[in-house]
Short mmCIF file of C-alpha atoms in Angstrom, two decimals:
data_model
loop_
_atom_site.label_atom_id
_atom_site.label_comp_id
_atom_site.label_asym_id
_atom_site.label_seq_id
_atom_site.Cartn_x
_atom_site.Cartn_y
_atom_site.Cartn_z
CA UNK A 1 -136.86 -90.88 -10.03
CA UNK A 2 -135.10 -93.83 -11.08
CA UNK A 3 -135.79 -97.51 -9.34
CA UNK A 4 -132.22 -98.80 -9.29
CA UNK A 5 -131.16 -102.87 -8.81
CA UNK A 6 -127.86 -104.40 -8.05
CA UNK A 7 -127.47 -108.00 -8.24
CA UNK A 8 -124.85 -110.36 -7.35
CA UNK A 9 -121.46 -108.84 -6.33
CA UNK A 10 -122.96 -105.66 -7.34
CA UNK A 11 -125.73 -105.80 -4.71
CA UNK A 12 -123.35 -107.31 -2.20
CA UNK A 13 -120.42 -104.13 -2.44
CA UNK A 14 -123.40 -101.78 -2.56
CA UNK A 15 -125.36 -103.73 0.58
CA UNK A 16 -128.70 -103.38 -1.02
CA UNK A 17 -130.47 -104.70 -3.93
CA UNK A 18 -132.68 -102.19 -4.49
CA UNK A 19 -133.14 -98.02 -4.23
CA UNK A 20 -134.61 -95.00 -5.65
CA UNK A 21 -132.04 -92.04 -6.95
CA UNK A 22 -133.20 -88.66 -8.43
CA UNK A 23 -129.72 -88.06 -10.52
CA UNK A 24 -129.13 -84.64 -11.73
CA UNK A 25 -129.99 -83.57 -15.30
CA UNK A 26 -126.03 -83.88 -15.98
CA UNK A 27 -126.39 -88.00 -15.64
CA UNK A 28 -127.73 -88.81 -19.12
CA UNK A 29 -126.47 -92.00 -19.77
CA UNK A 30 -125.56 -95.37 -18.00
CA UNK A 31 -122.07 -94.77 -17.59
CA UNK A 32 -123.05 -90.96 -16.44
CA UNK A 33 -125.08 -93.27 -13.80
CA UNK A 34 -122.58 -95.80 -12.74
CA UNK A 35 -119.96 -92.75 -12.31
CA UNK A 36 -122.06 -90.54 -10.17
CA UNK A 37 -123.48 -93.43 -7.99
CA UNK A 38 -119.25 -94.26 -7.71
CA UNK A 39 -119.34 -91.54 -5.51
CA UNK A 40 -122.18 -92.18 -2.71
CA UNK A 41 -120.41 -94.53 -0.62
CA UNK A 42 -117.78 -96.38 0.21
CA UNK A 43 -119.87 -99.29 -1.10
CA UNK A 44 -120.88 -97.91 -4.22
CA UNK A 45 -117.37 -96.52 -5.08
CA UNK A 46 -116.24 -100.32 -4.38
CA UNK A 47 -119.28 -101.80 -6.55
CA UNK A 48 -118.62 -99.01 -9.55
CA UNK A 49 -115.18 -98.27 -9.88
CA UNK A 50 -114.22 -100.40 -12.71
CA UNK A 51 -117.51 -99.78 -15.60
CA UNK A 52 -115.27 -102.52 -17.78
CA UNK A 53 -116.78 -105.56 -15.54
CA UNK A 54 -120.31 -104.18 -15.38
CA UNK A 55 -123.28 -104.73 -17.58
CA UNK A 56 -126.56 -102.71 -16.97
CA UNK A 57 -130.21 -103.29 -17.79
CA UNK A 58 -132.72 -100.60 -18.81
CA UNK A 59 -136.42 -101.19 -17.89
CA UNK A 60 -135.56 -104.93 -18.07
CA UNK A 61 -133.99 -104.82 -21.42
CA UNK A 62 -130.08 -105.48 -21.67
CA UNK A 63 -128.73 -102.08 -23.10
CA UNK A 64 -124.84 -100.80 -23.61
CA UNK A 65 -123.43 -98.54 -20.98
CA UNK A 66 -123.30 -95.71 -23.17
CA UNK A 67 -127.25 -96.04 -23.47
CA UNK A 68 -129.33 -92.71 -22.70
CA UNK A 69 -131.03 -92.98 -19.78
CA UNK A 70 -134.05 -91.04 -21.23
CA UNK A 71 -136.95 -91.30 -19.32
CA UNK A 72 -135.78 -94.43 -17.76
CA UNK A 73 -137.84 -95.90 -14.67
CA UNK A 74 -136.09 -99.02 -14.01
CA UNK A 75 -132.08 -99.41 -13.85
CA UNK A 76 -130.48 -102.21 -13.33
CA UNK A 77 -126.52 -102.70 -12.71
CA UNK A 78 -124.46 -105.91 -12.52
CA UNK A 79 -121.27 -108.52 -13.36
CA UNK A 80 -122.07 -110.58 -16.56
CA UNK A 81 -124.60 -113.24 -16.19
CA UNK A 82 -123.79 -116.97 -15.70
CA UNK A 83 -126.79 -118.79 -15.89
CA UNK A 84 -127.52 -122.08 -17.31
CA UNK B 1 -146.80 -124.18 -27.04
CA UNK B 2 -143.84 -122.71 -24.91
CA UNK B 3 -143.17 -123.32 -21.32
CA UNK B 4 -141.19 -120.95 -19.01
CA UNK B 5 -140.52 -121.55 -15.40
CA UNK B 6 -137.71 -120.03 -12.68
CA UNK B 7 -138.22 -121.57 -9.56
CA UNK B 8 -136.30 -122.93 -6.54
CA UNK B 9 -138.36 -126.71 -6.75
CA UNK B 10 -136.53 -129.62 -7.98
CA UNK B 11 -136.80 -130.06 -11.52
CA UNK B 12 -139.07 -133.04 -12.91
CA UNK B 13 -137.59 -134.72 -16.29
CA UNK B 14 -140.25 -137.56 -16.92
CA UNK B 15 -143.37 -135.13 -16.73
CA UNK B 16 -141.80 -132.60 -18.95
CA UNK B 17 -140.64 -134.97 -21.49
CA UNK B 18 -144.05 -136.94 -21.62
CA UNK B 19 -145.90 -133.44 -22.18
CA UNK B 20 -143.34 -132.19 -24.76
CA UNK B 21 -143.97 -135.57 -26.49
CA UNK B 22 -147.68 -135.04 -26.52
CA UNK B 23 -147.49 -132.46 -28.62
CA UNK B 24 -147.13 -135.30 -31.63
CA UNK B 25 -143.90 -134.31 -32.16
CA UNK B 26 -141.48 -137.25 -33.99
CA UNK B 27 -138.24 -136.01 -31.72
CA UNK B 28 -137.63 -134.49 -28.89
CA UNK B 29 -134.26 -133.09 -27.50
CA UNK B 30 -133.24 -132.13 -24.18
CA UNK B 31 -130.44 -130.83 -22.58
CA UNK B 32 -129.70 -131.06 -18.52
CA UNK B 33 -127.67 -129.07 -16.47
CA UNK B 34 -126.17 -130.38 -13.21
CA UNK B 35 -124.23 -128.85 -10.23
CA UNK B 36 -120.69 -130.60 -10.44
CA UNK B 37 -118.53 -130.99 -7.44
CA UNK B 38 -115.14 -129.80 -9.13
CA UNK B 39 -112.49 -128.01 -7.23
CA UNK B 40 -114.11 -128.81 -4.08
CA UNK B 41 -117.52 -127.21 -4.98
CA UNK B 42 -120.36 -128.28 -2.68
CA UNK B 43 -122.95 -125.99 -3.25
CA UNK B 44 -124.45 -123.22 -6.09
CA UNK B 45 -126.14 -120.46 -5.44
CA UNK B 46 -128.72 -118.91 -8.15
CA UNK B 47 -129.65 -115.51 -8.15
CA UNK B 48 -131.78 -113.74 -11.06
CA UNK B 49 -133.86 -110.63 -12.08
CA UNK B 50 -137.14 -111.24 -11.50
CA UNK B 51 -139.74 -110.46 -14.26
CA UNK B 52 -136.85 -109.61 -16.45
CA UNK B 53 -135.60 -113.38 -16.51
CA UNK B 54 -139.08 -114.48 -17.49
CA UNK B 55 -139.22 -112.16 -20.29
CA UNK B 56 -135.94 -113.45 -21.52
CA UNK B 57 -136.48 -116.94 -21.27
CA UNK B 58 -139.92 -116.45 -23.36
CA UNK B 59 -137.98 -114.28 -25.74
CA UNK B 60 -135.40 -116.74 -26.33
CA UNK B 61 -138.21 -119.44 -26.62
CA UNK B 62 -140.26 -117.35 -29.14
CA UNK B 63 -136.77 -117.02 -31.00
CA UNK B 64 -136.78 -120.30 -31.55
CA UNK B 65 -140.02 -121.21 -32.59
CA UNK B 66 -139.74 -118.78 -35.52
CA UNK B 67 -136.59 -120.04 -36.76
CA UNK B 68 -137.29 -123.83 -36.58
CA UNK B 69 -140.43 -125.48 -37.21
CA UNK B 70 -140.95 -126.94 -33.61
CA UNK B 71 -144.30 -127.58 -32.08
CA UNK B 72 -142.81 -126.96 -28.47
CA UNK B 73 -140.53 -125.31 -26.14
CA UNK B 74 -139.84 -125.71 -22.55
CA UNK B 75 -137.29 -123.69 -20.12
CA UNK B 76 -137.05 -124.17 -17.10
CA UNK B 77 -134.16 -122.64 -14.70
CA UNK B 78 -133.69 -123.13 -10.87
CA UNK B 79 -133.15 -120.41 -8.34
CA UNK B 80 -132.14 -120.68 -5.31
CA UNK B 81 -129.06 -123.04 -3.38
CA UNK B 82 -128.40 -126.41 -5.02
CA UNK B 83 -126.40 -129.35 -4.03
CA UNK B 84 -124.19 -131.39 -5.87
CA UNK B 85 -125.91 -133.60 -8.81
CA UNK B 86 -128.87 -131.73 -8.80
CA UNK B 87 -130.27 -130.11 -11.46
CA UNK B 88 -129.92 -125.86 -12.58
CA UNK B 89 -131.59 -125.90 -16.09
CA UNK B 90 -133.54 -127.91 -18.39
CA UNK B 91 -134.05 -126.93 -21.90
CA UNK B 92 -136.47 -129.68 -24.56
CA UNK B 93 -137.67 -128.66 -28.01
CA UNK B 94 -140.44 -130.97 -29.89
CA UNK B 95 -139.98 -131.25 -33.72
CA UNK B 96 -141.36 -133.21 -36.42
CA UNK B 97 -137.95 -134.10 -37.23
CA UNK B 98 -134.45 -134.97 -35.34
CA UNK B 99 -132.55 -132.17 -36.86
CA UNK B 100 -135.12 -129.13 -35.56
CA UNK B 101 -135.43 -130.50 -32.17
CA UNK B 102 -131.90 -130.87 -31.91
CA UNK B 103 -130.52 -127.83 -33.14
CA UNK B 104 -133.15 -125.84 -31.06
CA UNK B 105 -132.31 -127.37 -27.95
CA UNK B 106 -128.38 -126.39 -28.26
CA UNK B 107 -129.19 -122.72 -29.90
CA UNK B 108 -131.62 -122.46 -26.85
CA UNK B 109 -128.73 -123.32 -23.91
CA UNK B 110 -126.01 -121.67 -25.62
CA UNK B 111 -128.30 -118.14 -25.82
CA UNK B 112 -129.35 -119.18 -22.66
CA UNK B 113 -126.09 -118.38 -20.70
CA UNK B 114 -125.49 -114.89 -22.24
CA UNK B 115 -128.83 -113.65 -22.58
CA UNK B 116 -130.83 -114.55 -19.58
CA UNK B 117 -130.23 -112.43 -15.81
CA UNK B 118 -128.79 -115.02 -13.98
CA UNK B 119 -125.62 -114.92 -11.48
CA UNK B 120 -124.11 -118.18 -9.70
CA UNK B 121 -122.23 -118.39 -7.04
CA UNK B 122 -120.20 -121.26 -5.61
CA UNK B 123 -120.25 -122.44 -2.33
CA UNK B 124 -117.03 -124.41 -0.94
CA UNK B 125 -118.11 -125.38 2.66
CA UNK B 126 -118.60 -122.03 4.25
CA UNK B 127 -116.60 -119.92 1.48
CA UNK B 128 -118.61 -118.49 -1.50
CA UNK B 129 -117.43 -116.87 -4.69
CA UNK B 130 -119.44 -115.64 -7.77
CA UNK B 131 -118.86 -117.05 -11.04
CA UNK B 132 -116.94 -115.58 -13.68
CA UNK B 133 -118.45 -115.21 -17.23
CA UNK B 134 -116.47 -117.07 -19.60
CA UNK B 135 -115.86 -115.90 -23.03
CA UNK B 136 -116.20 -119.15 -24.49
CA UNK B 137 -120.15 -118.76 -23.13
CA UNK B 138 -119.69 -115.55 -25.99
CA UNK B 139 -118.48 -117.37 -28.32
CA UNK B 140 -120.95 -120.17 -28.08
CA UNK B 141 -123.81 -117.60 -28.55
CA UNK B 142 -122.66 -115.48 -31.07
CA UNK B 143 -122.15 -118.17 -33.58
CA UNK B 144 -126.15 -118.73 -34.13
CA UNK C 1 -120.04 -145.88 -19.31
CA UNK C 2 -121.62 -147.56 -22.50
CA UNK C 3 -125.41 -148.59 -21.74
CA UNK C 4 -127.09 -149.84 -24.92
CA UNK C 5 -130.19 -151.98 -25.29
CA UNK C 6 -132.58 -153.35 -28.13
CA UNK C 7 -135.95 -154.54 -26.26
CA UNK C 8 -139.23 -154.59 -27.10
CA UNK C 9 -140.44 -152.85 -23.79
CA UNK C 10 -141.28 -149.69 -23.59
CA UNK C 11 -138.61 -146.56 -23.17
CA UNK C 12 -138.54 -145.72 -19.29
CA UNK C 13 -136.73 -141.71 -19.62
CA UNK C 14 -136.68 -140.96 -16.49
CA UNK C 15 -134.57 -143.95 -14.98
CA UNK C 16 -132.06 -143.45 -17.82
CA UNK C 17 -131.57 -139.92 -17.59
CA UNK C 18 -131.03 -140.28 -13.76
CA UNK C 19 -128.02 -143.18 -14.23
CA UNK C 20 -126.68 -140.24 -15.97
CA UNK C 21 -126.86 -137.52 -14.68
CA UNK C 22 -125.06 -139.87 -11.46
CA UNK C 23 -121.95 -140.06 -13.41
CA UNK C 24 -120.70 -137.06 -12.43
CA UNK C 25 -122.00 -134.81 -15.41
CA UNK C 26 -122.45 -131.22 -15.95
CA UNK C 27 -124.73 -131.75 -18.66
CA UNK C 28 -126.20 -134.44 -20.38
CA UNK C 29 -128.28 -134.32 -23.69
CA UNK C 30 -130.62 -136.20 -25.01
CA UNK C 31 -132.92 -137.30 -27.95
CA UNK C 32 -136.17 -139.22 -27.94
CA UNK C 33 -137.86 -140.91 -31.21
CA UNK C 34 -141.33 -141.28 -31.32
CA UNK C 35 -143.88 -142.68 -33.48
CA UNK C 36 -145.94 -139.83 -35.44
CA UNK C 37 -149.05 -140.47 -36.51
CA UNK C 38 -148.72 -138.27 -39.94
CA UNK C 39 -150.40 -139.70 -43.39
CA UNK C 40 -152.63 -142.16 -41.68
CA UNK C 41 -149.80 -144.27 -39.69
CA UNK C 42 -151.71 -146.15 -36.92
CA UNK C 43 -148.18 -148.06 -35.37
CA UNK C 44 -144.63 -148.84 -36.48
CA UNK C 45 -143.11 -152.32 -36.20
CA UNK C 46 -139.36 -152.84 -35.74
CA UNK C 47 -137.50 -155.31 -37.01
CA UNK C 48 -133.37 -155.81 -36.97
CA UNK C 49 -130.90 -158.07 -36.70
CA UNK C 50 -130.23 -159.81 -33.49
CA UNK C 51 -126.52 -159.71 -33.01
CA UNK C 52 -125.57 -157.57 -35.05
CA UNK C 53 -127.54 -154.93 -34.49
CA UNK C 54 -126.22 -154.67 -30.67
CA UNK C 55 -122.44 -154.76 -31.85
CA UNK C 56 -123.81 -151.62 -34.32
CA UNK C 57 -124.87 -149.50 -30.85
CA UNK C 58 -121.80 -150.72 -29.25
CA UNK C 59 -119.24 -149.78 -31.85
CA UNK C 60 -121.70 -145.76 -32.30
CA UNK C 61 -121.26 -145.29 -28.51
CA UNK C 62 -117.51 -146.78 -28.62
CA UNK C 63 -116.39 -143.94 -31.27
CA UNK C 64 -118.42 -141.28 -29.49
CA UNK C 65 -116.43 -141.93 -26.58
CA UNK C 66 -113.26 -142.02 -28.41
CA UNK C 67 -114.35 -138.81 -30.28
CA UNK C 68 -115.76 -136.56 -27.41
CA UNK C 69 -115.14 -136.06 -23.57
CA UNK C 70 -117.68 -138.40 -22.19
CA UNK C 71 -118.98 -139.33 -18.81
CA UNK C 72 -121.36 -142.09 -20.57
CA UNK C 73 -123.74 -143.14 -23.38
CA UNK C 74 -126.80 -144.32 -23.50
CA UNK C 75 -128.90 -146.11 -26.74
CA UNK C 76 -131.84 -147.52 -26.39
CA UNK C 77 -133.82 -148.81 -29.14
CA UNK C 78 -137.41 -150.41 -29.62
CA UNK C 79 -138.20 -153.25 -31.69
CA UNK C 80 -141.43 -155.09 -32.24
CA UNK C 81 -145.06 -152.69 -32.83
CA UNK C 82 -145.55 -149.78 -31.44
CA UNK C 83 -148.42 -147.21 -31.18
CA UNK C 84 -148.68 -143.57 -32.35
CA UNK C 85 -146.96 -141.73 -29.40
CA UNK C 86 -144.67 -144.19 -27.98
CA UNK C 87 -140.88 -143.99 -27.93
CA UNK C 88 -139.00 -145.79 -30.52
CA UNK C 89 -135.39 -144.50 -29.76
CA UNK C 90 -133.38 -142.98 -27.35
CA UNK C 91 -130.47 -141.48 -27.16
CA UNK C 92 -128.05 -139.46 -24.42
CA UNK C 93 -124.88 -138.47 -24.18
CA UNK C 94 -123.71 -136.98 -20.55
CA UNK C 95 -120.20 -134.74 -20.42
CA UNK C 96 -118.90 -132.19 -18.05
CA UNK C 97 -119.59 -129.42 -20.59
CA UNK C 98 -122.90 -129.18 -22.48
CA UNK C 99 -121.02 -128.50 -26.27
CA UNK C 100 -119.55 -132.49 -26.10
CA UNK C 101 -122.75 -133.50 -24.66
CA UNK C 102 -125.09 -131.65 -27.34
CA UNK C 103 -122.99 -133.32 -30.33
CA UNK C 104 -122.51 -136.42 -29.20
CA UNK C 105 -126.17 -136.84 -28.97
CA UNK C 106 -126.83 -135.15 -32.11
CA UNK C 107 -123.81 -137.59 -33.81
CA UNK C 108 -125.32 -141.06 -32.42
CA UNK C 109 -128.35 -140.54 -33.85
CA UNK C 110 -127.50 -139.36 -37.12
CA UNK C 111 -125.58 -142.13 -37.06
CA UNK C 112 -127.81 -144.84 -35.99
CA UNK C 113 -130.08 -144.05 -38.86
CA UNK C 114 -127.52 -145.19 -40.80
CA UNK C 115 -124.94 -147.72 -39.07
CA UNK C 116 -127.88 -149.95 -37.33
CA UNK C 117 -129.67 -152.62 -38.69
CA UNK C 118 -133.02 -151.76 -38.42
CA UNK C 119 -135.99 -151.45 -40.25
CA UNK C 120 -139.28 -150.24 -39.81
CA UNK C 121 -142.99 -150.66 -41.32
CA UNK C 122 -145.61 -148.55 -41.17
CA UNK C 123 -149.24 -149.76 -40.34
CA UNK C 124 -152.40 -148.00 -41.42
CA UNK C 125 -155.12 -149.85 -40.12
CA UNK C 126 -154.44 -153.08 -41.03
CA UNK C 127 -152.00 -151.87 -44.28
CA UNK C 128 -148.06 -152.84 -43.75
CA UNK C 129 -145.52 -150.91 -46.04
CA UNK C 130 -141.94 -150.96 -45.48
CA UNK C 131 -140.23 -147.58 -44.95
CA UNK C 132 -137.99 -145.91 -47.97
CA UNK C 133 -134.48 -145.02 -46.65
CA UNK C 134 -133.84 -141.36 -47.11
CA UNK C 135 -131.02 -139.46 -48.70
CA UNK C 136 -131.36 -136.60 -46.03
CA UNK C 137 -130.32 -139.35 -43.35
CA UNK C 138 -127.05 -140.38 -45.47
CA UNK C 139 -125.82 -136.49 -45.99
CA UNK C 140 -126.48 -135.91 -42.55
CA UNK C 141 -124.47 -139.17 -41.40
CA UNK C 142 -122.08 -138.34 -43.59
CA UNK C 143 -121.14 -134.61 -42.14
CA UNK C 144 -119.57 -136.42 -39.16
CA UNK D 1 -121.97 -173.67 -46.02
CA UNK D 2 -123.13 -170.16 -45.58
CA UNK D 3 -126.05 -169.55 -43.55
CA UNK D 4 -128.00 -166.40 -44.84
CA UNK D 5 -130.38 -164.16 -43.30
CA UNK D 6 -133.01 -162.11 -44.56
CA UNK D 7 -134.59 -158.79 -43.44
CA UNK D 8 -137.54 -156.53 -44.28
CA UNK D 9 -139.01 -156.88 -47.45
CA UNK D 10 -136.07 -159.36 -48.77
CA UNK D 11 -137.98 -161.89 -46.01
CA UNK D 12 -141.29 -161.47 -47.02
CA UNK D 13 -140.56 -161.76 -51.06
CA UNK D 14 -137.86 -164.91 -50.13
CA UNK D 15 -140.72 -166.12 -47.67
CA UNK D 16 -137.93 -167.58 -45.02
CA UNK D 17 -135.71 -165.60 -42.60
CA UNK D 18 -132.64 -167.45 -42.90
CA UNK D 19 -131.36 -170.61 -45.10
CA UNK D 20 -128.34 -172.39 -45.12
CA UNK D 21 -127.32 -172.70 -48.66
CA UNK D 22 -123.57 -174.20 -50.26
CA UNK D 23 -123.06 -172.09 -53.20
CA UNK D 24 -120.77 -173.00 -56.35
CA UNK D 25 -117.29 -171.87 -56.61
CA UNK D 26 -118.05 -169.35 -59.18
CA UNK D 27 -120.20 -167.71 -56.03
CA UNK D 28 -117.16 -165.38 -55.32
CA UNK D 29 -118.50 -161.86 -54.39
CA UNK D 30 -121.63 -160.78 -52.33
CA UNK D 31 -122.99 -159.33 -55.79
CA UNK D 32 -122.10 -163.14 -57.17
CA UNK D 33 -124.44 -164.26 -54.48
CA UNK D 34 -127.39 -162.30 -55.21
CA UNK D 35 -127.22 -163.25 -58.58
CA UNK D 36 -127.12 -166.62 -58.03
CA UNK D 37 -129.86 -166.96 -55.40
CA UNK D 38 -132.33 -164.58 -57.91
CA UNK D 39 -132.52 -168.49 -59.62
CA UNK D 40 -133.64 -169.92 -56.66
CA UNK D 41 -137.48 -169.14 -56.56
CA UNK D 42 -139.96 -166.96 -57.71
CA UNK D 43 -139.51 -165.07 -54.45
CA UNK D 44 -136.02 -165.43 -54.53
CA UNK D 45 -136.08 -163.84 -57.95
CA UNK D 46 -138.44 -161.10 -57.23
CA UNK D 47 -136.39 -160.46 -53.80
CA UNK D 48 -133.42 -160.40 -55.87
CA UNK D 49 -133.48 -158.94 -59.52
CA UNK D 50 -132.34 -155.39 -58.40
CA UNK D 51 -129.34 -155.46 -56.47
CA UNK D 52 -129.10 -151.64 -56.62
CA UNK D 53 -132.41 -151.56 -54.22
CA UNK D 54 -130.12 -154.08 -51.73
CA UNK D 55 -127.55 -153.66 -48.78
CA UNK D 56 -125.51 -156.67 -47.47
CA UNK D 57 -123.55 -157.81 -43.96
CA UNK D 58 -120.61 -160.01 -43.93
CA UNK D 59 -120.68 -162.05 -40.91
CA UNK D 60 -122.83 -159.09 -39.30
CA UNK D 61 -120.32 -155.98 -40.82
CA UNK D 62 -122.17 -153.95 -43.43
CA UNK D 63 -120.27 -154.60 -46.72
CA UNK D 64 -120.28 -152.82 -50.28
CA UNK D 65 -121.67 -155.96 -52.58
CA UNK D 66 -118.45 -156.26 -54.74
CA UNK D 67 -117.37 -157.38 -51.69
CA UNK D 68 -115.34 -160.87 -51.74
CA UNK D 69 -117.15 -164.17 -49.94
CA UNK D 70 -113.92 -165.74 -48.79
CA UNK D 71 -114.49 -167.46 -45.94
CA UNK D 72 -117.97 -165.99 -44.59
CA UNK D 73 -120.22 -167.87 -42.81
CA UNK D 74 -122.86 -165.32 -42.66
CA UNK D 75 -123.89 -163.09 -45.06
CA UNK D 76 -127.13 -160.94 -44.27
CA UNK D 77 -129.13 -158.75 -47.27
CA UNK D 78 -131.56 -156.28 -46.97
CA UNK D 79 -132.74 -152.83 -47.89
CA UNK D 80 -131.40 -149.87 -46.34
CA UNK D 81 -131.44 -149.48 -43.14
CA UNK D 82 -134.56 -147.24 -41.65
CA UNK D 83 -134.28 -147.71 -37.96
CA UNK D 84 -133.92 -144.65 -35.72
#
């Protein structure tokens, strides 16, 4: 299981912030991730169609998307930050 | 001695200044963001990863410590909505000298809008729209 | 908006960063001298050069201006004795992006060490000595 | 008539703050000056006798000391400046 957040206009397409997936054993990395949640809902196809303008977390460390998801237990998908 | 705080209260300069400055330190530098009203913006909106953003922040803080010889640190980022002239961030760094303190404090902003989980969004009246990242914010970073 | 001042009262931070931060800024930086008590100092004493010394500040924030994208500048300086811990100098520079801000701060006060006529003394106990110029302050006025 | 002024440890060794002095014609550069007031006094002399420890203003502009007199009603030396 896999504790997955969406923030910003990640969370907003996807109308939560927060779940908890059980991918298949095919989904090994975080693209794998973003391309198989694509296809849950309307609202996820809408938040992860385009992997270019997302950036993606891995238990709270920022990671690139072609990062294994080994053993993960925290996900987390979103736009580029713009703090400060 | 590093300080770290995300929070949606109103940012207080004078007590953070006096405390960085009681660390003995000969200079301290400071840099303050504000919400500006351009292109009709009244309002920003803060969102951020909590317990990640903390981790960052005291990441980036600890960064900077060990490459300058600075006897303090402070962060501090709002959350939250925010009017016009208020402030998001503040960002000091206490130094024996002018030069550590200073080039801390701009190393520390610049890393601070690439590497820390926050998203803004803008607020025109009733419309909102979430900030773009600007490569220039890239730039900035990667040249420390 | 130029605000510069050479007073013998103490440095009130918060007051000055607020006028700033009301001119419409995105970011304002800022720098903040103060007396160290290393090697047995007990107080500084500032002297300088009535006059002249305020056409100096005047002329630093005038080419700041000129050089940068400024909303304002403000330099503050002490003169008179002061004890270990106070404020001596202040600087801050407020722009609608942080880079201009950041070096115009970090420029005025490079440059004051060298453009302004002041000059400080050390006390230890009841000891006077006059402080040495340093090199370091010319080569790092003279990277602008 | 030139009215000088005198900062830091130039002061305290001269053991005024200012004079008003009318030096001869042969007074022509700043460096002229300074040797011509080290005669003065003992304290102008010890204030004095190494010009290469010694910065001057021209009515109140900083000034290298080979710098011409012509004209200036104020001339201001002093060490380096230490303010900041």
């Amino acid at each position: 299981m896999i504790d997955l957040l969406y923030f910003a206009w990640v969370r907003e397409a996807v109308g939560v912030g927060q779940e908890r997936i059980d991918p298949p054993e095919a989904v090994a990395s975080v693209a794998d991730l973003i391309a198989w949640l694509a296809q849950r809902s309307p609202g996820h196809a809408a938040a992860f169609a385009d992997p270019a303008r997302l950036r993606a977390a891995v238990d709270q460390r920022f990671v690139a998307l072609d990062t294994p998801l080994n053993g993960a237990k925290e996900v987390a998908l979103f736009p580029p930050v713009t703090g400060g | 001695m590093i300080r770290v705080s995300i929070d949606p209260a109103p940012i207080e300069l004078a007590v953070e200044l006096a405390a960085l400055e009681e660390r003995g330190a000969g200079g301290v530098a400071s840099f303050t963001g504000v919400v500006r009203g351009d292109g009709g913006v009244t309002a920003l909106e803060l969102e951020h990863y909590p317990g990640m953003t903390e981790d960052a922040l005291c990441m980036l803080a600890e960064q900077a410590m060990d490459r300058w010889s600075l006897l303090g640190v402070t962060i501090l980022h709002r959350v939250g909505r925010m009017e016009v002239g208020e402030r998001i961030v503040f960002i000091a760094a206490a130094a024996a000298h002018r030069r550590e303190a200073l080039d801390a404090c701009a190393y520390l902003i610049d890393r601070l809008k690439t590497d820390a989980p926050f998203w803004k969004r803008e607020w025109r009246g009733e419309a909102a729209s979430w900030v773009e990242a600007r490569a220039s914010d890239e730039e900035a970073a990667g040249k420390w």
